[in-house]
XYZ file of C-alpha atoms in Angstrom:
783
model
C 200.200 119.854 -19.904
C 196.551 119.007 -21.831
C 196.448 116.809 -25.837
C 194.174 115.805 -28.230
C 190.019 117.457 -26.986
C 187.153 116.356 -28.251
C 184.771 117.969 -30.527
C 182.321 121.254 -28.295
C 180.374 124.477 -29.764
C 181.076 127.572 -29.062
C 180.601 129.633 -26.099
C 177.302 132.499 -26.482
C 178.201 135.551 -27.735
C 176.835 136.879 -24.342
C 179.339 134.727 -22.848
C 182.339 134.807 -24.308
C 184.567 136.908 -22.296
C 184.109 135.026 -18.834
C 184.313 131.449 -20.212
C 186.489 128.472 -20.499
C 187.627 124.849 -21.291
C 186.644 123.401 -18.069
C 186.907 119.628 -19.896
C 189.821 117.431 -18.952
C 192.345 116.358 -21.448
C 194.848 113.643 -22.109
C 198.333 113.674 -21.065
C 200.306 114.643 -24.858
C 202.335 111.810 -25.641
C 206.433 112.567 -25.529
C 207.280 113.655 -29.157
C 209.859 112.313 -31.896
C 213.900 112.997 -31.651
C 214.661 110.869 -34.905
C 218.378 112.212 -34.857
C 218.584 110.981 -31.016
C 219.155 107.064 -29.871
C 219.704 106.181 -26.319
C 221.133 102.423 -25.652
C 219.631 103.162 -22.224
C 216.654 100.720 -21.671
C 214.419 103.789 -20.430
C 215.556 105.102 -23.058
C 214.809 102.525 -26.111
C 211.143 102.472 -25.092
C 210.183 105.938 -25.483
C 211.983 106.076 -28.550
C 210.287 103.005 -29.448
C 206.735 105.344 -28.441
C 207.279 108.353 -29.648
C 208.730 106.368 -33.152
C 205.101 104.424 -32.994
C 203.799 108.595 -32.577
C 205.751 109.902 -35.454
C 204.129 106.956 -38.176
C 202.696 109.945 -41.181
C 199.454 110.094 -40.238
C 196.841 108.623 -43.401
C 194.233 112.079 -43.837
C 198.710 114.243 -44.335
C 198.358 115.910 -47.663
C 198.783 119.517 -49.536
C 196.731 121.977 -48.079
C 196.259 126.016 -49.266
C 194.071 128.527 -46.892
C 195.996 131.720 -44.466
C 198.712 129.498 -44.289
C 200.527 132.378 -42.011
C 199.791 134.659 -40.632
C 201.447 137.197 -43.464
C 198.848 135.569 -46.731
C 199.400 133.598 -49.537
C 200.999 136.929 -51.327
C 203.376 137.769 -47.615
C 201.534 141.029 -47.783
C 198.696 141.296 -46.084
C 196.609 141.474 -48.542
C 193.811 138.878 -49.378
C 192.225 137.737 -52.965
C 189.443 136.643 -51.514
C 186.239 138.464 -53.150
C 182.076 139.138 -51.360
C 183.523 140.006 -48.127
C 181.001 140.999 -45.334
C 181.067 145.329 -46.007
C 181.157 145.533 -41.237
C 181.969 143.511 -38.484
C 178.936 143.847 -35.885
C 179.751 141.385 -33.409
C 175.355 141.536 -33.304
C 174.869 141.715 -36.866
C 173.828 139.827 -39.855
C 177.836 138.705 -40.719
C 178.230 138.124 -36.990
C 178.366 133.673 -38.290
C 180.328 132.509 -34.727
C 182.318 133.661 -31.907
C 184.637 131.572 -29.511
C 186.078 132.118 -26.392
C 189.356 132.538 -26.451
C 192.223 135.137 -25.407
C 195.446 136.183 -27.708
C 196.859 138.366 -29.928
C 197.617 136.760 -32.883
C 196.258 136.596 -36.098
C 194.256 132.343 -36.959
C 196.356 130.696 -39.141
C 193.152 128.819 -41.985
C 194.239 125.284 -44.013
C 191.843 122.883 -45.585
C 188.826 124.371 -43.560
C 190.008 124.455 -39.856
C 191.599 127.115 -38.664
C 194.297 127.348 -35.877
C 195.305 129.674 -33.123
C 197.988 130.037 -30.470
C 196.512 131.791 -26.941
C 196.413 131.033 -23.542
C 193.801 130.420 -20.187
C 194.694 131.607 -16.870
C 193.556 130.007 -13.960
C 193.733 129.817 -10.369
C 193.553 133.442 -9.723
C 196.553 133.734 -12.523
C 198.435 131.734 -10.566
C 198.649 129.381 -13.430
C 199.043 130.050 -17.659
C 198.575 127.580 -20.230
C 198.993 128.733 -24.134
C 196.622 127.023 -26.472
C 197.727 125.475 -29.892
C 193.385 125.655 -30.314
C 192.509 123.522 -33.473
C 189.078 125.047 -34.749
C 186.194 124.126 -37.621
C 186.970 127.004 -39.886
C 183.201 127.756 -41.022
C 181.589 126.444 -37.996
C 183.791 127.558 -34.661
C 183.022 124.237 -34.086
C 187.196 122.788 -31.760
C 188.426 120.087 -33.265
C 191.614 119.897 -30.354
C 194.035 121.001 -28.615
C 197.079 121.608 -26.463
C 197.999 123.355 -24.032
C 202.023 124.038 -22.042
C 202.229 125.752 -19.663
C 204.658 128.674 -19.090
C 208.027 128.395 -17.678
C 211.417 129.564 -16.451
C 209.930 132.867 -18.625
C 209.700 137.080 -18.144
C 206.305 137.615 -19.275
C 204.469 139.624 -17.074
C 200.869 140.678 -16.803
C 198.821 138.822 -19.476
C 201.252 139.124 -22.534
C 200.760 135.604 -23.488
C 199.544 134.428 -27.123
C 200.905 137.539 -28.723
C 202.183 135.748 -31.928
C 200.491 132.769 -34.638
C 201.192 129.000 -35.963
C 201.247 128.294 -40.013
C 200.846 125.340 -41.901
C 202.670 123.814 -44.043
C 201.411 123.302 -47.497
C 202.957 120.472 -48.460
C 202.069 118.288 -45.436
C 199.272 120.554 -44.298
C 201.211 120.256 -40.084
C 200.791 123.137 -38.336
C 204.115 124.452 -36.549
C 204.276 127.408 -33.293
C 206.354 128.801 -31.068
C 204.576 128.464 -26.704
C 206.193 132.597 -25.018
C 208.406 129.780 -22.620
C 209.961 128.402 -25.852
C 208.769 125.631 -26.468
C 208.699 124.517 -30.793
C 205.730 122.176 -31.287
C 204.852 120.682 -34.381
C 201.547 118.335 -35.011
C 199.990 117.103 -37.317
C 196.444 117.879 -38.523
C 194.922 116.630 -36.051
C 196.981 117.484 -33.623
C 199.376 114.257 -33.208
C 202.773 115.902 -31.342
C 205.572 115.640 -34.538
C 208.225 117.098 -32.873
C 209.285 119.369 -29.825
C 211.852 121.308 -29.291
C 212.328 123.741 -26.263
C 214.454 126.336 -27.211
C 215.521 128.151 -24.284
C 216.988 124.339 -22.927
C 219.380 123.265 -26.034
C 220.067 127.074 -27.415
C 219.767 129.540 -24.498
C 216.464 131.690 -26.233
C 216.144 134.581 -23.953
C 212.205 135.771 -23.404
C 211.697 139.102 -22.567
C 208.537 141.385 -20.673
C 207.201 142.747 -23.442
C 205.713 138.950 -24.405
C 205.909 139.181 -28.795
C 207.060 135.827 -29.745
C 206.492 135.654 -32.213
C 205.668 133.080 -35.145
C 207.646 130.301 -37.275
C 207.325 130.631 -41.816
C 207.642 126.978 -43.186
C 209.762 127.447 -46.591
C 210.585 124.607 -48.660
C 211.853 121.214 -46.576
C 212.742 123.588 -43.904
C 209.759 125.914 -40.681
C 212.098 128.752 -39.364
C 212.353 129.863 -35.758
C 213.365 133.114 -34.695
C 214.946 134.647 -30.794
C 217.435 135.979 -29.384
C 220.211 133.557 -28.042
C 223.215 133.370 -25.955
C 224.345 129.525 -27.458
C 227.912 128.743 -26.960
C 230.887 128.024 -27.919
C 230.812 131.287 -31.544
C 227.357 131.493 -30.421
C 227.846 132.062 -27.206
C 227.089 135.855 -27.257
C 223.536 137.113 -27.317
C 222.443 136.972 -30.917
C 219.289 137.963 -33.171
C 219.294 134.186 -34.867
C 217.179 132.143 -37.550
C 216.375 128.253 -37.017
C 216.384 125.657 -39.412
C 214.578 122.661 -38.432
C 213.500 119.920 -41.084
C 209.886 120.548 -41.081
C 208.698 116.644 -40.771
C 211.746 115.109 -38.063
C 212.631 118.792 -35.962
C 216.322 117.975 -36.586
C 218.254 121.364 -37.185
C 219.918 121.357 -41.002
C 220.815 125.162 -40.195
C 220.988 128.288 -38.123
C 222.299 132.215 -38.855
C 223.722 134.819 -37.647
C 223.371 137.117 -39.413
C 223.335 140.412 -37.633
C 224.917 142.450 -34.954
C 224.204 142.292 -31.124
C 220.588 142.463 -30.432
C 218.881 145.043 -27.982
C 215.617 144.946 -27.610
C 213.823 140.732 -28.917
C 211.740 141.227 -32.280
C 208.838 139.227 -33.901
C 209.010 140.101 -37.389
C 208.937 137.874 -39.833
C 211.088 136.414 -42.715
C 209.913 137.359 -46.276
C 211.326 134.810 -48.976
C 211.923 136.001 -51.814
C 215.284 134.754 -54.616
C 218.317 136.039 -56.102
C 219.626 134.469 -59.426
C 218.441 131.171 -57.633
C 219.466 131.015 -54.537
C 216.525 131.405 -52.030
C 216.245 133.245 -48.976
C 214.018 135.625 -46.272
C 214.190 139.539 -45.272
C 213.325 140.593 -41.856
C 213.570 142.873 -39.115
C 216.144 141.777 -36.712
C 216.295 142.747 -32.496
C 219.224 145.833 -33.313
C 218.115 147.389 -34.789
C 218.459 146.341 -38.695
C 217.133 145.033 -41.645
C 219.055 141.623 -42.763
C 218.765 139.798 -45.758
C 219.739 135.551 -45.587
C 220.093 132.536 -47.386
C 216.834 130.633 -46.200
C 219.017 126.561 -47.186
C 221.708 127.297 -45.627
C 221.613 129.799 -43.126
C 224.707 132.025 -44.486
C 223.966 136.065 -44.043
C 223.503 137.944 -47.613
C 223.573 141.345 -46.220
C 222.439 143.729 -44.133
C 221.168 147.588 -43.244
C 220.161 149.426 -39.540
C 218.002 151.082 -39.900
C 216.423 151.796 -36.165
C 218.485 152.369 -32.861
C 215.592 149.929 -31.744
C 214.335 146.536 -31.740
C 212.251 146.203 -35.618
C 209.604 144.455 -34.986
C 207.390 145.472 -37.888
C 207.645 142.475 -41.530
C 209.026 143.870 -44.547
C 207.904 144.390 -47.957
C 208.716 143.262 -51.280
C 208.347 146.175 -53.899
C 208.439 144.394 -57.283
C 212.189 142.758 -58.153
C 214.602 144.949 -56.600
C 213.040 146.862 -53.498
C 212.338 146.909 -50.108
C 210.041 148.348 -48.176
C 210.365 148.553 -44.017
C 209.023 150.516 -41.020
C 210.076 151.124 -37.594
C 208.865 153.055 -34.249
C 212.043 153.445 -32.278
C 214.510 156.488 -32.949
C 216.573 156.704 -36.030
C 220.296 155.958 -36.752
C 221.911 158.780 -36.498
C 218.965 161.450 -34.682
C 216.689 161.941 -32.143
C 213.797 161.798 -34.563
C 211.839 158.977 -34.653
C 211.080 156.292 -37.148
C 210.578 156.301 -40.693
C 208.870 154.118 -43.198
C 212.352 153.142 -46.563
C 211.965 152.075 -49.410
C 215.377 150.052 -50.410
C 216.698 149.245 -53.259
C 217.785 145.336 -52.534
C 220.651 143.068 -54.235
C 219.987 140.964 -57.149
C 223.084 139.737 -57.440
C 223.573 137.117 -55.384
C 227.092 137.965 -53.302
C 230.401 135.912 -53.542
C 232.561 137.971 -50.876
C 232.474 135.645 -47.360
C 230.830 138.576 -44.876
C 227.517 140.091 -45.902
C 226.966 143.035 -47.932
C 226.347 146.895 -45.520
C 223.554 149.415 -47.471
C 223.384 151.984 -46.179
C 221.685 155.895 -47.268
C 223.722 155.681 -50.458
C 220.790 152.603 -50.905
C 217.766 154.609 -49.927
C 215.101 155.143 -52.599
C 213.079 156.632 -50.523
C 212.397 157.211 -46.908
C 209.187 159.274 -45.177
C 210.945 159.893 -41.393
C 207.854 160.618 -38.831
C 205.999 157.554 -39.524
C 206.443 155.408 -35.850
C 205.398 151.303 -36.108
C 206.444 149.760 -33.364
C 205.262 146.521 -33.833
C 202.332 146.811 -36.653
C 202.858 145.613 -40.288
C 202.417 147.782 -43.625
C 200.228 146.090 -46.542
C 200.581 146.663 -50.078
C 198.163 146.588 -52.187
C 198.335 148.035 -55.768
C 200.916 150.868 -55.954
C 199.989 152.288 -51.866
C 201.063 150.835 -49.066
C 198.992 150.986 -45.261
C 199.966 150.915 -41.894
C 199.170 151.631 -38.932
C 200.893 154.593 -36.731
C 201.820 155.231 -32.574
C 199.205 157.372 -33.488
C 195.893 155.893 -33.522
C 196.787 157.032 -37.308
C 196.449 154.955 -40.531
C 198.124 156.364 -43.060
C 198.517 156.232 -47.382
C 201.928 156.189 -49.141
C 203.019 156.074 -52.790
C 205.118 153.171 -53.059
C 206.758 154.836 -55.630
C 207.823 158.298 -54.361
C 207.714 158.197 -50.314
C 204.749 160.761 -50.478
C 201.595 160.450 -47.692
C 198.982 161.227 -50.272
C 196.134 161.107 -47.227
C 195.399 159.964 -43.126
C 192.269 158.263 -41.307
C 192.981 159.099 -37.806
C 191.421 155.777 -35.266
C 191.997 155.647 -32.210
C 194.188 157.426 -29.956
C 197.012 155.258 -30.249
C 198.033 152.047 -31.506
C 200.236 148.797 -31.009
C 200.521 145.021 -32.443
C 197.721 145.259 -34.682
C 198.546 145.362 -38.345
C 195.388 145.611 -41.121
C 194.818 144.107 -44.023
C 194.474 144.295 -47.870
C 190.683 142.303 -49.148
C 188.057 142.412 -51.222
C 188.857 146.237 -51.937
C 187.886 147.463 -48.662
C 190.553 147.140 -45.278
C 190.153 145.136 -42.072
C 191.291 146.980 -39.642
C 191.613 146.189 -35.908
C 192.735 148.965 -33.290
C 194.233 148.987 -29.788
C 191.188 150.736 -28.405
C 188.887 147.702 -29.709
C 187.412 148.681 -32.977
C 187.610 147.041 -35.697
C 186.615 149.198 -39.231
C 186.656 148.546 -43.338
C 187.445 150.955 -44.815
C 187.320 151.910 -48.631
C 190.315 153.879 -50.247
C 190.424 155.815 -52.129
C 193.076 157.769 -53.734
C 192.840 160.981 -51.699
C 191.298 159.688 -48.688
C 190.226 156.592 -46.345
C 186.179 156.357 -46.600
C 184.273 154.937 -42.506
C 182.353 151.815 -44.650
C 181.133 150.691 -40.792
C 183.224 150.233 -37.066
C 182.333 148.073 -34.933
C 183.366 147.013 -31.330
C 184.787 144.065 -30.290
C 184.522 144.453 -27.021
C 188.515 143.490 -26.248
C 191.581 145.263 -27.290
C 192.887 143.355 -30.836
C 196.580 143.650 -31.296
C 196.002 140.719 -33.993
C 195.830 141.313 -37.754
C 192.779 140.602 -39.497
C 192.720 136.812 -41.405
C 190.679 135.455 -44.391
C 189.420 132.390 -45.771
C 186.516 131.385 -47.729
C 184.849 134.370 -47.506
C 185.307 135.011 -44.214
C 187.194 137.505 -41.955
C 188.477 136.305 -38.885
C 188.818 138.705 -35.595
C 191.070 137.838 -33.035
C 190.878 139.960 -29.129
C 192.306 139.199 -26.321
C 189.210 137.634 -24.970
C 187.986 135.396 -28.310
C 188.186 135.515 -31.807
C 184.901 135.530 -33.665
C 184.181 135.055 -37.436
C 181.842 137.491 -39.633
C 181.345 136.138 -43.717
C 179.880 133.749 -45.687
C 179.326 130.682 -44.720
C 179.150 128.265 -47.675
C 182.422 130.496 -49.474
C 185.093 129.824 -51.414
C 188.622 130.092 -50.710
C 191.012 132.266 -53.212
C 194.568 132.474 -52.133
C 198.005 131.429 -54.614
C 199.428 128.484 -54.728
C 203.505 128.252 -54.135
C 204.995 125.950 -55.814
C 208.935 124.504 -55.175
C 211.902 125.071 -58.019
C 212.973 122.078 -58.917
C 217.085 121.468 -59.216
C 218.582 121.539 -61.976
C 221.531 121.922 -61.381
C 222.743 118.388 -60.645
C 226.955 118.877 -59.442
C 227.659 118.319 -55.178
C 228.787 121.728 -54.303
C 229.032 121.969 -50.853
C 227.912 119.856 -47.976
C 225.076 119.708 -45.331
C 224.593 117.994 -41.354
C 221.679 117.111 -40.436
C 221.979 117.783 -37.078
C 223.147 121.520 -37.343
C 224.070 121.222 -33.752
C 223.539 118.044 -31.004
C 223.542 117.686 -26.857
C 223.811 114.280 -25.730
C 224.402 112.236 -23.066
C 226.661 109.603 -22.147
C 225.416 106.566 -23.852
C 223.114 108.545 -26.371
C 223.731 108.404 -29.673
C 222.849 110.755 -32.578
C 222.607 109.370 -36.450
C 224.215 112.202 -39.376
C 222.370 112.837 -42.839
C 224.615 114.525 -45.026
C 223.876 116.513 -48.324
C 224.735 117.697 -51.107
C 223.963 120.798 -52.206
C 224.938 122.497 -55.727
C 225.630 125.957 -56.260
C 222.433 127.590 -54.778
C 221.654 125.834 -52.199
C 219.191 123.021 -53.316
C 219.797 119.894 -51.559
C 220.742 117.157 -54.241
C 220.802 113.999 -52.695
C 222.355 112.398 -49.789
C 225.862 110.478 -49.333
C 226.399 107.532 -47.948
C 230.025 106.958 -47.695
C 231.062 110.054 -46.137
C 233.871 110.182 -43.669
C 233.589 111.777 -40.363
C 236.430 113.268 -37.657
C 234.363 113.626 -34.025
C 237.187 115.635 -32.539
C 237.290 116.389 -28.854
C 234.415 113.913 -29.130
C 236.672 110.807 -29.721
C 234.109 108.302 -30.707
C 233.830 106.215 -34.481
C 230.766 106.485 -36.490
C 229.555 103.117 -37.855
C 227.041 103.680 -41.103
C 226.593 107.583 -39.695
C 225.315 106.901 -36.062
C 227.899 108.341 -33.544
C 227.767 106.631 -29.859
C 228.821 108.772 -26.902
C 230.487 105.704 -24.853
C 229.595 105.716 -21.041
C 232.601 106.928 -20.240
C 234.016 110.045 -22.055
C 234.201 113.386 -20.906
C 231.403 115.881 -20.986
C 232.932 118.183 -23.691
C 231.973 120.913 -26.612
C 233.597 120.847 -29.963
C 232.759 119.646 -33.641
C 232.634 117.105 -35.844
C 234.364 117.228 -39.504
C 232.163 115.409 -42.456
C 234.114 114.630 -45.287
C 232.145 113.419 -49.214
C 232.916 114.318 -53.144
C 236.476 116.315 -52.139
C 233.924 118.582 -49.654
C 234.304 119.236 -46.089
C 231.021 120.553 -43.315
C 230.403 120.593 -40.010
C 228.436 119.703 -37.285
C 228.899 121.272 -33.366
C 227.470 119.915 -29.979
C 227.829 119.055 -26.521
C 228.531 115.776 -23.990
C 225.794 117.246 -21.756
C 225.052 115.274 -18.201
C 222.833 113.399 -17.622
C 221.071 112.029 -14.761
C 224.613 111.332 -12.459
C 226.588 114.077 -11.862
C 228.861 115.509 -10.140
C 231.400 118.588 -10.081
C 234.179 120.418 -7.890
C 236.428 121.736 -9.587
C 239.428 121.324 -8.485
C 240.788 119.223 -11.263
C 240.731 122.763 -13.736
C 243.605 124.713 -13.635
C 242.971 128.724 -12.975
C 245.763 130.643 -16.129
C 243.842 132.716 -17.071
C 242.652 136.357 -14.783
C 239.850 138.349 -14.856
C 238.482 141.823 -14.220
C 239.646 141.737 -10.745
C 243.079 139.867 -11.710
C 242.113 136.787 -10.075
C 243.098 133.587 -11.759
C 240.393 132.435 -13.534
C 239.428 129.721 -15.445
C 235.907 129.180 -17.804
C 233.410 127.000 -16.661
C 232.634 123.541 -17.518
C 231.821 123.681 -21.738
C 229.029 121.874 -22.627
C 227.637 124.364 -19.678
C 225.501 126.422 -21.942
C 225.582 130.319 -22.428
C 228.152 129.790 -18.842
C 231.357 130.615 -20.614
C 231.265 134.740 -19.634
C 228.499 134.369 -17.337
C 230.616 132.344 -15.172
C 234.771 131.980 -14.046
C 236.424 129.299 -11.976
C 238.089 131.120 -8.718
C 239.531 129.858 -5.980
C 238.663 130.943 -2.338
C 239.872 129.654 0.322
C 241.869 127.126 -0.950
C 238.456 125.744 -3.087
C 238.002 125.954 -6.207
C 234.935 127.191 -6.869
C 232.456 128.476 -9.085
C 231.077 131.743 -9.607
C 229.598 134.975 -11.293
C 230.827 137.391 -13.847
C 229.942 140.868 -13.369
C 232.265 142.636 -14.659
C 229.128 144.467 -17.106
C 225.625 145.276 -15.051
C 223.945 143.725 -17.801
C 225.037 140.641 -16.564
C 223.686 140.932 -12.164
C 221.492 137.956 -13.589
C 221.883 134.568 -15.481
C 220.881 130.899 -15.428
C 222.866 128.471 -17.306
C 222.065 125.205 -18.228
C 224.256 122.546 -16.914
C 221.899 119.076 -17.962
C 220.585 117.561 -20.638
C 216.569 119.605 -21.074
C 215.039 115.870 -20.591
C 215.750 115.369 -17.672
C 212.680 114.719 -15.263
C 213.556 112.810 -11.285
C 216.448 113.893 -10.444
C 217.490 115.597 -7.622
C 220.328 118.308 -7.546
C 222.269 119.538 -5.285
C 224.924 121.678 -4.878
C 227.109 124.194 -1.963
C 226.251 127.633 -2.201
C 227.071 131.463 -0.983
C 226.432 134.775 -1.783
C 229.235 138.252 -0.462
C 227.680 140.595 0.600
C 226.567 142.574 4.707
C 223.099 142.404 5.975
C 222.106 145.391 4.069
C 222.866 143.785 1.036
C 223.368 140.351 -0.690
C 222.014 138.635 -3.827
C 220.098 135.556 -4.569
C 222.014 131.970 -5.201
C 220.080 129.462 -6.467
C 219.179 126.000 -8.409
C 216.478 124.915 -11.607
C 215.054 121.419 -11.249
C 213.019 120.823 -14.067
C 211.761 124.444 -14.880
C 211.522 125.065 -11.394
C 213.992 127.973 -9.836
C 214.650 127.475 -6.295
C 216.781 130.150 -5.169
C 218.251 131.866 -1.540
C 217.024 134.793 -2.240
C 219.700 137.147 -0.035
C 217.955 140.391 0.868
C 215.128 139.341 1.606
C 215.924 135.855 4.436
C 213.984 133.529 2.055
C 214.036 130.378 0.138
C 211.409 131.099 -2.753
C 209.739 128.215 -5.475
C 208.507 130.033 -8.573
C 208.634 129.009 -12.546
C 207.230 131.797 -13.947
C 207.364 135.143 -10.507
C 204.491 137.011 -11.673
C 202.721 133.230 -11.407
C 204.371 130.313 -9.564
C 206.046 132.251 -6.893
C 205.531 130.480 -3.043
C 208.938 131.345 -0.681
C 209.505 130.416 3.718
C 211.713 132.312 5.720
C 215.072 131.396 5.565
C 217.958 133.573 7.599
C 219.947 133.376 4.549
C 223.928 135.536 6.411
C 226.851 136.545 3.837
C 229.981 134.532 3.008
C 227.545 131.012 4.239
C 228.045 128.137 2.974
C 224.933 126.453 3.252
C 223.785 123.313 1.181
C 220.698 123.464 -1.349
C 219.402 120.845 -1.856
C 216.006 120.741 -4.842
C 214.106 117.327 -6.241
C 210.561 117.311 -8.152
C 208.074 115.102 -7.048
C 205.690 113.515 -9.951
C 202.062 112.023 -8.797
C 201.733 110.580 -11.438
C 198.352 112.478 -12.864
C 199.697 115.131 -13.651
C 200.382 116.700 -10.630
C 203.521 116.906 -8.623
C 204.872 118.811 -5.403
C 208.223 121.281 -5.485
C 210.805 120.539 -2.540
C 213.662 121.813 -1.736
C 215.635 122.842 1.721
C 218.729 124.453 2.935
C 221.467 124.173 5.881
C 224.983 125.239 7.039
C 227.589 123.033 4.434
C 229.257 120.859 7.428
C 226.115 120.125 10.143
C 223.613 117.439 9.672
C 221.636 117.102 6.302
C 217.342 117.807 8.466
C 214.552 114.747 7.793
C 212.014 117.393 6.695
C 212.724 119.671 3.453
C 212.369 122.910 4.350
C 209.453 124.402 1.654
C 206.900 121.560 -0.160
C 205.306 123.250 -2.376
C 202.487 121.373 -4.598
C 201.269 121.848 -8.601
C 198.586 120.863 -9.701
C 199.656 120.749 -13.453
C 203.419 119.834 -13.312
C 205.956 120.569 -15.563
C 206.509 117.109 -16.251
C 210.447 117.461 -17.029
C 213.060 120.036 -17.417
C 217.246 120.379 -17.243
C 218.765 121.584 -14.426
C 220.641 125.162 -14.028
C 222.289 126.688 -12.231
C 221.382 131.053 -11.298
C 221.805 133.974 -9.765
C 221.195 137.549 -9.236
C 223.545 140.002 -7.863
C 221.453 143.227 -7.740
C 223.611 146.218 -9.461
C 226.096 143.479 -10.397
C 227.730 144.584 -6.800
C 227.861 141.014 -4.598
C 229.216 137.736 -5.805
C 227.752 134.369 -5.477
C 229.758 131.227 -5.820
C 229.119 127.531 -5.807
C 230.610 124.503 -5.795
C 229.999 120.354 -4.755
C 227.389 119.830 -7.807
C 225.399 116.717 -7.760
C 223.107 115.266 -9.713
C 221.280 112.030 -8.676
C 218.689 109.783 -10.475
C 215.308 109.538 -8.049
C 214.628 105.791 -8.927
């Protein structure tokens, strides 16, 4: 993982497809997690050091620019003038190129361009994604932060498919890595905070690599993803998480939709309903949803697709929303549709979200298939690229197709941009077109070959157009141009009457001996923050902890548990939720569990430990040959594979061991393993190997190991940090009851080590046929 780097000049155009930066980078500082405190001496040292890193930058200031990939109007439209008519790489308008692989649009603020991209090293065995900061005028590198992938399902080179965003108030930058790291930086590249969405909320990853990006509105930066967390949010759902943009504390989370069938990288679009700030977005369940952007409360939804919706929506006037998708339509076998809805202008008062349907459609244009390209809106005209490789112009009032222009054999991801009376249209075949739209046709002004696939929308800033390809970022236009945009203003708090409470953080995970600082906000009737409330009383429930001055401290012998904490103030009540999770010392043999339930096989069962993340429906405690053990639940095929975190996400330098067994026979067995510091170590039964991996398309090493069915093995794992950024992943396995071997069964050197990571258990039962079993889990610190 790399931090800030000194500036350097962009590489020449002739080398852009092959060059990368191999300069050494200092290790980045640990982020500050302001609401959590650890009483042990090491934790205090880390918090003290991180607090210094978090000191507000003297350079923090309000900025303007192309702050999110949809631009200041949220519609893919720029207000700038005097932009180039051609984008030839060897033409007069070409200013510079920088060799960075990626599939997302850059964002630009205060003369700095921020790009979410990636590098490949060691013949593709190592992929590091990067947040890269360039001087927007010259292309000179100012700094970058690299983050390696881990435990994701991403395949091929589907990295960097998303965009960062910039906060207009502070100039801080936010990005989501493919691995699920939610990251915040100041303008100079100092890390402010991070969250591992995978290890904290069980954010799922998908082979398509569509990561998307965060968005900022008011006090919050919103990240989204399919998560399978715990308790009411245990079932998979497409959820939105509103973090305090300054501190990274979770303020709210929202589950506005039904069961997802796919991922979605649709970016939220913001609006207002009767003074309440809301956002609109497509989801992985094939719906368009509306939710409160200050509290996460679901407002309304409508289902239009049988697959995930990746395109961002458009707001048209005060009461209309336009959405497009590329999957099968609901109630039909036809594919794709552009739909205009009349949306509520009054905020609903019921407990459940309003459901919109066909009665709320203003018009529909079926057959327009745009799976991941978003439409733009200008002067009553909608422009969108579709899967057939055409640019289509539609009348926003009637939905009538006005003209269509064939540009490429097909299209994927990249969205057009409107600026200076022209359309800038990158296509997946690597060509970018500049088109002048007319009432009845589109006039091609120029076509330029970019030299690589284009998956990103263009960006505009200061008289320049930026085009990102899978091999590099290219800048065209006027070197000394000025930015023209739309300033956003925050609505002032007029109503000072407190109508509800909001507790921050909205969710927490603590080890024994750690503390959390609660902040209780009083909200008015439209969800605006009125003031912080001192003197709130707390009921800590199953945690059995006291709260003094807003701080709850978990005792050194507290039970591992999950539950809620209630806060009361001003005659109002609100709740937060959390878990007490294992730290560097933990053991579990399941003998204390009472088997009071029944599973689909008729066996007596109990739920697994409540703090285990996403495990309640994936694992059960059962009795096997007189021992209570934990086994994976195989009632449906979709559960054939699972990874569930059992400890804290900030752990490092520990040993994780367990007794493991796979059911089966010599023809078919399952895989069972442990995750240690973001490395999966598994006994792969069908292949008779012991394997170490982090992403199966990247790091994957194995040694022969004759796994036998229905045989207990002891599996022991650890990760050695060499102190120079490298390390070794080590594991040994032997038949339970026999003497532990002196030598490690497998040792895998790693040049760039994951510095920390939560312990987890893993199972893969092909076609949900053969179960796995674990017992006697043990985590111990190495030092």
